[in-house]
CSV table of C-alpha atoms and ligand atoms in Angstrom, one decimal:
chain,number,residue,atom,x,y,z
A,1,UNK,CA,8.9,-14.0,-55.9
A,2,UNK,CA,7.9,-12.9,-52.5
A,3,UNK,CA,6.4,-9.4,-52.0
A,4,UNK,CA,4.4,-7.6,-49.3
A,5,UNK,CA,1.2,-6.3,-51.0
A,6,UNK,CA,-1.2,-3.8,-49.6
A,7,UNK,CA,-4.5,-5.2,-50.9
A,8,UNK,CA,-6.6,-2.2,-49.6
A,9,UNK,CA,-6.2,0.2,-46.7
A,10,UNK,CA,-5.0,-1.6,-43.5
A,11,UNK,CA,-4.9,-5.0,-45.3
A,12,UNK,CA,-1.4,-6.3,-46.1
A,13,UNK,CA,-0.2,-9.8,-47.0
A,14,UNK,CA,3.0,-11.5,-47.9
A,15,UNK,CA,2.3,-12.9,-51.4
A,16,UNK,CA,4.0,-15.1,-53.9
A,17,UNK,CA,3.7,-13.5,-57.4
A,18,UNK,CA,5.4,-13.7,-60.8
A,19,UNK,CA,8.6,-11.7,-61.2
A,20,UNK,CA,7.8,-8.6,-63.2
A,21,UNK,CA,9.3,-8.5,-66.7
A,22,UNK,CA,11.1,-5.3,-67.6
A,23,UNK,CA,9.7,-3.5,-70.7
A,24,UNK,CA,11.9,-1.6,-73.1
A,25,UNK,CA,13.8,1.1,-71.2
A,26,UNK,CA,13.2,-0.6,-67.8
A,27,UNK,CA,15.4,-2.7,-65.6
A,28,UNK,CA,14.6,-5.6,-63.3
A,29,UNK,CA,16.3,-5.0,-59.9
A,30,UNK,CA,17.0,-7.8,-57.4
A,31,UNK,CA,16.4,-5.9,-54.2
A,32,UNK,CA,19.3,-6.1,-51.6
A,33,UNK,CA,18.0,-3.6,-49.0
A,34,UNK,CA,14.7,-1.8,-48.6
A,35,UNK,CA,14.1,0.7,-45.8
A,36,UNK,CA,10.8,1.3,-44.1
A,37,UNK,CA,9.7,4.9,-44.3
A,38,UNK,CA,7.0,6.4,-42.0
A,39,UNK,CA,5.2,7.4,-45.2
A,40,UNK,CA,4.7,3.7,-45.9
A,41,UNK,CA,2.5,3.6,-42.9
A,42,UNK,CA,0.4,6.3,-44.4
A,43,UNK,CA,0.1,4.4,-47.6
A,44,UNK,CA,-1.0,1.3,-45.7
A,45,UNK,CA,-3.4,3.5,-43.7
A,46,UNK,CA,-4.9,5.0,-46.9
A,47,UNK,CA,-4.0,8.7,-46.5
A,48,UNK,CA,-1.6,8.8,-49.4
A,49,UNK,CA,-1.4,7.0,-52.7
A,50,UNK,CA,-4.9,5.6,-52.6
A,51,UNK,CA,-4.3,3.1,-55.4
A,52,UNK,CA,-4.5,-0.6,-54.5
A,53,UNK,CA,-3.2,-3.2,-54.7
A,54,UNK,CA,0.3,-1.8,-54.4
A,55,UNK,CA,3.7,-3.1,-53.2
A,56,UNK,CA,5.2,-0.2,-51.1
A,57,UNK,CA,8.9,0.6,-50.7
A,58,UNK,CA,10.7,3.7,-52.2
A,59,UNK,CA,14.0,3.5,-50.3
A,60,UNK,CA,15.9,0.7,-51.9
A,61,UNK,CA,19.2,-0.6,-53.4
A,62,UNK,CA,19.9,-3.7,-55.4
A,63,UNK,CA,21.5,-5.4,-58.4
A,64,UNK,CA,20.3,-5.2,-62.0
A,65,UNK,CA,19.2,-8.7,-63.0
A,66,UNK,CA,17.8,-8.0,-66.5
A,67,UNK,CA,16.9,-5.2,-68.8
A,68,UNK,CA,14.1,-4.7,-71.4
A,69,UNK,CA,16.3,-3.4,-74.2
A,70,UNK,CA,19.5,-4.7,-75.7
A,71,UNK,CA,21.1,-1.2,-75.5
A,72,UNK,CA,20.9,-1.3,-71.7
A,73,UNK,CA,22.7,-4.7,-71.3
A,74,UNK,CA,25.6,-2.8,-69.8
A,75,UNK,CA,23.6,-2.3,-66.6
A,76,UNK,CA,23.2,-6.1,-65.9
A,77,UNK,CA,25.0,-7.1,-62.8
A,78,UNK,CA,25.7,-3.6,-61.6
A,79,UNK,CA,24.9,-2.4,-58.0
A,80,UNK,CA,22.4,0.4,-58.2
A,81,UNK,CA,20.1,2.8,-56.5
A,82,UNK,CA,17.6,4.9,-58.3
A,83,UNK,CA,15.1,7.7,-58.5
A,84,UNK,CA,11.5,6.6,-58.0
A,85,UNK,CA,10.1,9.0,-60.6
A,86,UNK,CA,8.3,7.4,-63.5
A,87,UNK,CA,7.8,10.1,-66.1
A,88,UNK,CA,7.4,10.7,-69.8
A,89,UNK,CA,10.8,12.5,-70.4
A,90,UNK,CA,9.3,14.4,-73.4
A,91,UNK,CA,6.9,17.1,-72.0
A,92,UNK,CA,8.1,20.6,-71.2
A,93,UNK,CA,8.3,19.9,-67.5
A,94,UNK,CA,10.4,16.8,-67.9
A,95,UNK,CA,12.7,18.5,-70.4
A,96,UNK,CA,13.2,21.3,-67.9
A,97,UNK,CA,14.3,18.7,-65.2
A,98,UNK,CA,11.0,19.1,-63.2
A,99,UNK,CA,10.1,15.4,-63.5
A,100,UNK,CA,7.7,15.7,-60.6
A,101,UNK,CA,5.5,18.1,-62.5
A,102,UNK,CA,5.0,15.7,-65.4
A,103,UNK,CA,1.4,14.9,-66.1
A,104,UNK,CA,2.1,11.2,-66.3
A,105,UNK,CA,4.3,11.2,-63.1
A,106,UNK,CA,4.0,8.1,-61.0
A,107,UNK,CA,6.2,7.3,-58.0
A,108,UNK,CA,7.6,3.9,-57.4
A,109,UNK,CA,6.4,2.6,-54.0
A,110,UNK,CA,3.2,4.7,-54.2
A,111,UNK,CA,1.6,4.4,-57.6
A,112,UNK,CA,3.9,1.9,-59.1
A,113,UNK,CA,5.1,-1.3,-57.3
A,114,UNK,CA,8.0,-0.7,-54.9
A,115,UNK,CA,10.7,-2.5,-53.1
A,116,UNK,CA,9.0,-4.6,-50.4
A,117,UNK,CA,9.7,-7.4,-52.7
A,118,UNK,CA,12.5,-9.6,-53.9
A,119,UNK,CA,12.5,-7.8,-57.3
A,120,UNK,CA,11.1,-4.5,-58.7
A,121,UNK,CA,11.2,-2.9,-62.1
A,122,UNK,CA,12.4,0.7,-62.5
A,123,UNK,CA,13.2,2.9,-65.6
A,124,UNK,CA,16.8,2.7,-66.7
A,125,UNK,CA,17.0,6.5,-66.9
A,126,UNK,CA,16.4,6.6,-63.1
A,127,UNK,CA,19.4,4.4,-62.2
A,128,UNK,CA,22.6,5.4,-60.5
A,129,UNK,CA,25.5,3.0,-60.0
A,130,UNK,CA,26.3,2.4,-56.3
A,131,UNK,CA,30.0,2.3,-55.8
A,132,UNK,CA,31.6,-0.6,-53.9
A,133,UNK,CA,32.5,1.7,-51.0
A,134,UNK,CA,28.8,2.3,-50.3
A,135,UNK,CA,26.9,-0.6,-48.7
A,136,UNK,CA,23.5,-1.7,-49.9
A,137,UNK,CA,22.0,-0.6,-46.5
A,138,UNK,CA,23.5,2.9,-47.0
A,139,UNK,CA,22.3,2.8,-50.6
A,140,UNK,CA,18.7,2.2,-49.4
A,141,UNK,CA,19.0,5.3,-47.2
A,142,UNK,CA,19.9,7.6,-50.0
A,143,UNK,CA,16.3,8.5,-50.8
A,144,UNK,CA,15.6,10.3,-47.4
A,145,UNK,CA,19.1,11.8,-47.5
A,146,UNK,CA,18.2,13.3,-51.0
A,147,UNK,CA,15.0,14.7,-49.5
A,148,UNK,CA,17.1,16.5,-46.9
A,149,UNK,CA,19.5,17.8,-49.5
A,150,UNK,CA,16.6,19.0,-51.5
A,151,UNK,CA,15.3,20.9,-48.5
A,152,UNK,CA,18.6,22.6,-47.9
A,153,UNK,CA,18.7,23.6,-51.5
A,154,UNK,CA,15.2,24.9,-51.6
A,155,UNK,CA,15.8,27.2,-48.6
A,156,UNK,CA,19.2,28.2,-50.0
A,157,UNK,CA,20.9,27.3,-46.8
A,158,UNK,CA,24.0,29.4,-46.3
A,159,UNK,CA,27.2,29.1,-44.4
A,160,UNK,CA,26.8,30.3,-40.8
A,161,UNK,CA,23.0,30.4,-40.8
A,162,UNK,CA,21.2,29.2,-37.7
A,163,UNK,CA,18.7,26.3,-38.2
A,164,UNK,CA,15.9,24.8,-36.2
A,165,UNK,CA,14.9,21.3,-37.4
A,166,UNK,CA,11.5,20.1,-36.2
A,167,UNK,CA,11.3,16.4,-36.0
A,168,UNK,CA,14.0,13.8,-35.0
A,169,UNK,CA,12.8,11.0,-37.4
A,170,UNK,CA,14.7,9.9,-40.4
A,171,UNK,CA,14.1,13.1,-42.4
A,172,UNK,CA,14.9,15.4,-39.4
A,173,UNK,CA,18.1,13.6,-38.7
A,174,UNK,CA,19.1,13.6,-42.4
A,175,UNK,CA,18.4,17.3,-42.4
A,176,UNK,CA,20.8,17.7,-39.4
A,177,UNK,CA,23.5,15.8,-41.2
A,178,UNK,CA,23.0,18.0,-44.3
A,179,UNK,CA,22.8,21.3,-42.4
A,180,UNK,CA,26.1,20.5,-40.6
A,181,UNK,CA,27.8,19.6,-43.8
A,182,UNK,CA,26.5,22.8,-45.4
A,183,UNK,CA,28.1,24.9,-42.6
A,184,UNK,CA,25.0,25.9,-40.7
A,185,UNK,CA,25.7,26.9,-37.1
A,186,UNK,CA,23.8,26.3,-33.8
A,187,UNK,CA,21.5,23.7,-35.3
A,188,UNK,CA,18.7,22.9,-32.9
A,189,UNK,CA,16.5,19.8,-33.2
A,190,UNK,CA,13.1,19.6,-31.6
A,191,UNK,CA,10.7,16.7,-31.3
A,192,UNK,CA,7.5,15.9,-29.5
A,193,UNK,CA,9.3,13.8,-27.0
A,194,UNK,CA,12.8,13.2,-25.7
A,195,UNK,CA,12.8,9.7,-27.3
A,196,UNK,CA,15.0,10.2,-30.3
A,197,UNK,CA,16.8,13.5,-29.4
A,198,UNK,CA,19.8,11.5,-28.1
A,199,UNK,CA,20.6,10.6,-31.7
A,200,UNK,CA,20.4,14.3,-32.7
A,201,UNK,CA,22.9,15.2,-29.9
A,202,UNK,CA,25.3,12.3,-30.9
A,203,UNK,CA,25.1,13.7,-34.5
A,204,UNK,CA,26.2,17.1,-33.3
A,205,UNK,CA,23.0,19.2,-32.7
A,206,UNK,CA,23.9,22.3,-30.8
A,207,UNK,CA,20.8,21.8,-28.6
A,208,UNK,CA,17.7,19.6,-28.6
A,209,UNK,CA,14.3,20.4,-27.0
A,210,UNK,CA,11.4,18.1,-26.4
A,211,UNK,CA,8.2,19.9,-26.8
A,212,UNK,CA,6.2,17.8,-24.3
A,213,UNK,CA,3.7,20.6,-23.8
A,214,UNK,CA,6.4,23.2,-23.0
A,215,UNK,CA,6.6,26.6,-24.7
A,216,UNK,CA,10.0,26.1,-26.4
A,217,UNK,CA,10.1,29.3,-28.4
A,218,UNK,CA,11.9,31.0,-25.6
A,219,UNK,CA,14.4,28.2,-25.1
A,220,UNK,CA,15.2,28.3,-28.8
A,221,UNK,CA,15.6,32.1,-28.7
A,222,UNK,CA,18.0,31.9,-25.7
A,223,UNK,CA,20.0,29.1,-27.3
A,224,UNK,CA,20.4,31.0,-30.6
A,225,UNK,CA,20.6,34.5,-29.1
A,226,UNK,CA,17.8,35.3,-31.5
A,227,UNK,CA,15.4,33.6,-33.7
A,228,UNK,CA,16.5,31.1,-36.4
A,229,UNK,CA,17.4,32.1,-40.0
A,230,UNK,CA,16.0,28.8,-41.2
A,231,UNK,CA,13.3,26.4,-39.9
A,232,UNK,CA,12.9,23.0,-41.4
A,233,UNK,CA,9.6,21.5,-40.4
A,234,UNK,CA,9.6,17.7,-40.8
A,235,UNK,CA,6.7,16.5,-38.8
A,236,UNK,CA,3.5,17.8,-40.5
A,237,UNK,CA,2.0,18.1,-37.1
A,238,UNK,CA,-0.2,21.2,-36.5
A,239,UNK,CA,1.6,22.4,-33.3
A,240,UNK,CA,5.0,22.1,-34.9
A,241,UNK,CA,3.9,23.8,-38.2
A,242,UNK,CA,2.5,26.7,-36.1
A,243,UNK,CA,5.7,26.9,-34.1
A,244,UNK,CA,7.8,26.9,-37.2
A,245,UNK,CA,6.2,30.1,-38.5
A,246,UNK,CA,6.1,31.6,-35.0
A,247,UNK,CA,9.9,31.2,-34.3
A,248,UNK,CA,11.4,32.0,-37.7
A,249,UNK,CA,13.1,35.4,-37.7
A,250,UNK,CA,11.8,38.3,-39.7
A,251,UNK,CA,12.5,37.6,-43.4
A,252,UNK,CA,13.5,34.1,-42.3
A,253,UNK,CA,13.1,30.9,-44.3
A,254,UNK,CA,10.7,28.1,-43.5
A,255,UNK,CA,10.7,24.7,-45.3
A,256,UNK,CA,7.5,22.7,-45.0
A,257,UNK,CA,8.8,19.2,-45.4
A,258,UNK,CA,6.4,17.1,-43.3
A,259,UNK,CA,3.5,15.2,-44.7
A,260,UNK,CA,0.2,16.6,-43.4
A,261,UNK,CA,-1.6,13.2,-43.5
A,262,UNK,CA,-4.2,14.6,-45.9
A,263,UNK,CA,-5.6,16.7,-43.1
A,264,UNK,CA,-6.3,20.5,-42.8
A,265,UNK,CA,-4.3,22.3,-40.1
A,266,UNK,CA,-4.6,25.8,-38.8
A,267,UNK,CA,-1.8,28.3,-39.2
A,268,UNK,CA,-1.5,31.9,-38.0
A,269,UNK,CA,-0.8,33.6,-41.4
A,270,UNK,CA,0.2,36.9,-39.8
A,271,UNK,CA,3.4,35.2,-38.8
A,272,UNK,CA,4.1,34.8,-42.5
A,273,UNK,CA,2.6,38.1,-43.6
A,274,UNK,CA,4.0,40.5,-41.0
A,275,UNK,CA,7.5,38.9,-40.8
A,276,UNK,CA,7.7,38.5,-44.7
A,277,UNK,CA,8.7,34.9,-44.3
A,278,UNK,CA,9.9,32.9,-47.2
A,279,UNK,CA,8.0,29.6,-47.1
A,280,UNK,CA,9.1,26.7,-49.3
A,281,UNK,CA,7.2,23.5,-50.0
A,282,UNK,CA,9.7,20.7,-49.7
A,283,UNK,CA,8.2,17.3,-50.4
A,284,UNK,CA,10.2,14.6,-52.1
A,285,UNK,CA,13.7,14.8,-53.6
A,286,UNK,CA,14.1,16.2,-57.1
A,287,UNK,CA,16.8,14.3,-59.0
A,288,UNK,CA,19.2,14.5,-56.1
A,289,UNK,CA,20.1,10.8,-55.9
A,290,UNK,CA,23.4,11.3,-57.7
A,291,UNK,CA,24.4,14.2,-55.5
A,292,UNK,CA,23.6,12.3,-52.4
A,293,UNK,CA,25.7,9.4,-53.7
A,294,UNK,CA,28.7,11.6,-54.4
A,295,UNK,CA,28.5,13.2,-50.9
A,296,UNK,CA,28.5,9.7,-49.3
A,297,UNK,CA,31.3,8.4,-51.6
A,298,UNK,CA,33.6,11.2,-50.6
A,299,UNK,CA,32.8,11.0,-46.9
A,300,UNK,CA,31.1,14.4,-46.7
A,301,UNK,CA,28.0,12.7,-45.3
A,302,UNK,CA,27.5,9.4,-43.5
A,303,UNK,CA,24.0,8.3,-42.5
A,304,UNK,CA,24.4,4.5,-42.2
A,305,UNK,CA,23.9,4.5,-38.4
A,306,UNK,CA,20.3,5.5,-39.0
A,307,UNK,CA,19.6,2.0,-40.0
A,308,UNK,CA,19.1,0.5,-36.6
A,309,UNK,CA,16.9,-2.6,-37.0
A,310,UNK,CA,17.1,-5.3,-39.7
A,311,UNK,CA,14.4,-7.7,-40.8
A,312,UNK,CA,13.5,-10.4,-43.4
A,313,UNK,CA,10.5,-9.4,-45.5
A,314,UNK,CA,8.3,-12.1,-43.8
A,315,UNK,CA,8.9,-10.1,-40.6
A,316,UNK,CA,7.2,-7.1,-42.1
A,317,UNK,CA,4.6,-6.8,-39.3
A,318,UNK,CA,7.4,-6.4,-36.7
A,319,UNK,CA,9.2,-3.8,-38.9
A,320,UNK,CA,6.0,-1.8,-39.4
A,321,UNK,CA,5.0,-1.9,-35.8
A,322,UNK,CA,8.5,-0.6,-34.7
A,323,UNK,CA,8.2,2.2,-37.3
A,324,UNK,CA,4.9,3.1,-35.7
A,325,UNK,CA,5.8,2.8,-32.1
A,326,UNK,CA,9.5,3.9,-32.3
A,327,UNK,CA,10.9,2.1,-29.3
A,328,UNK,CA,14.0,3.5,-27.7
A,329,UNK,CA,17.1,3.2,-29.9
A,330,UNK,CA,15.0,2.8,-33.1
A,331,UNK,CA,15.4,5.1,-36.1
A,332,UNK,CA,14.9,3.0,-39.2
A,333,UNK,CA,13.9,-0.5,-40.1
A,334,UNK,CA,15.5,-2.1,-43.1
A,335,UNK,CA,14.6,-5.3,-45.0
A,336,UNK,CA,17.6,-7.3,-46.1
A,337,UNK,CA,17.4,-9.8,-48.9
B,1,ZN,ZN1,10.5,7.8,-47.5
B,2,ZN,ZN1,6.8,14.5,-68.7
């Protein structure tokens, strides 16, 4: 099968390798769609994962082609998406539903081979059936949607709360969709530049502000007639993280959902201390694939329009370059198989 392999940081190749054989409890998935995440660029660049060679790709959908145990035969031929968590299922953390805390946790697409390939293997326990009404492309976008749902749950987003979302990339826009569905009001989206804020306005943001060197704290305050109840920081950029703590209202809630690229950044801790902020770490999605699926199935959420550019796997350089440079009109690149 064809796969895009990262041999070592900043060295990728399209390779022809043997199809993996699913062990007992695992399934071989024929990938139908795999979306490119900005985090994949970090994996290629060497700031995350750090285990090579590796096939990236953690946003995927496909069809079960084979299984490793006779008891799982019922999955063969079914359209699926899945969690990327490879865990032991037996430790205290796993048994409490906190798979990500498992000592043997490995994430598909980071420490186990992912979906930039014609096939990948995933644990059967991680699979969810993709109903016919949800396309493979939409299925591949469920992972970032689940991250946004997880963020809303971690901050306990409530009906009528005001929200500032920092970042208009895929995660920021998914957060906007989720915050709207959850009944937040006056949702403001900020980004470093104006580039992708048009999408946020189309999706119903109350206001959008490009930072572009401006002091936007006052603009946000005026638009909300106060400071926000909730700030969801989805950039991991120092200026944005500092601003998140600065603008949250007293006792407000801040979700840190952006990857910090393995770097140290400065924060003004008195913003947290004096205002008694509630700060939530919000990386990854925690077993929320099924919830995301159900919300899409019932039309509560729709995020398919975030897939803006489509590629064959052998065009991976083009897809990665676009993800990095984000030309006008671009949100997300998706490989179709
Ligand atoms: Zn991702
Ligand atoms: Zn475990």
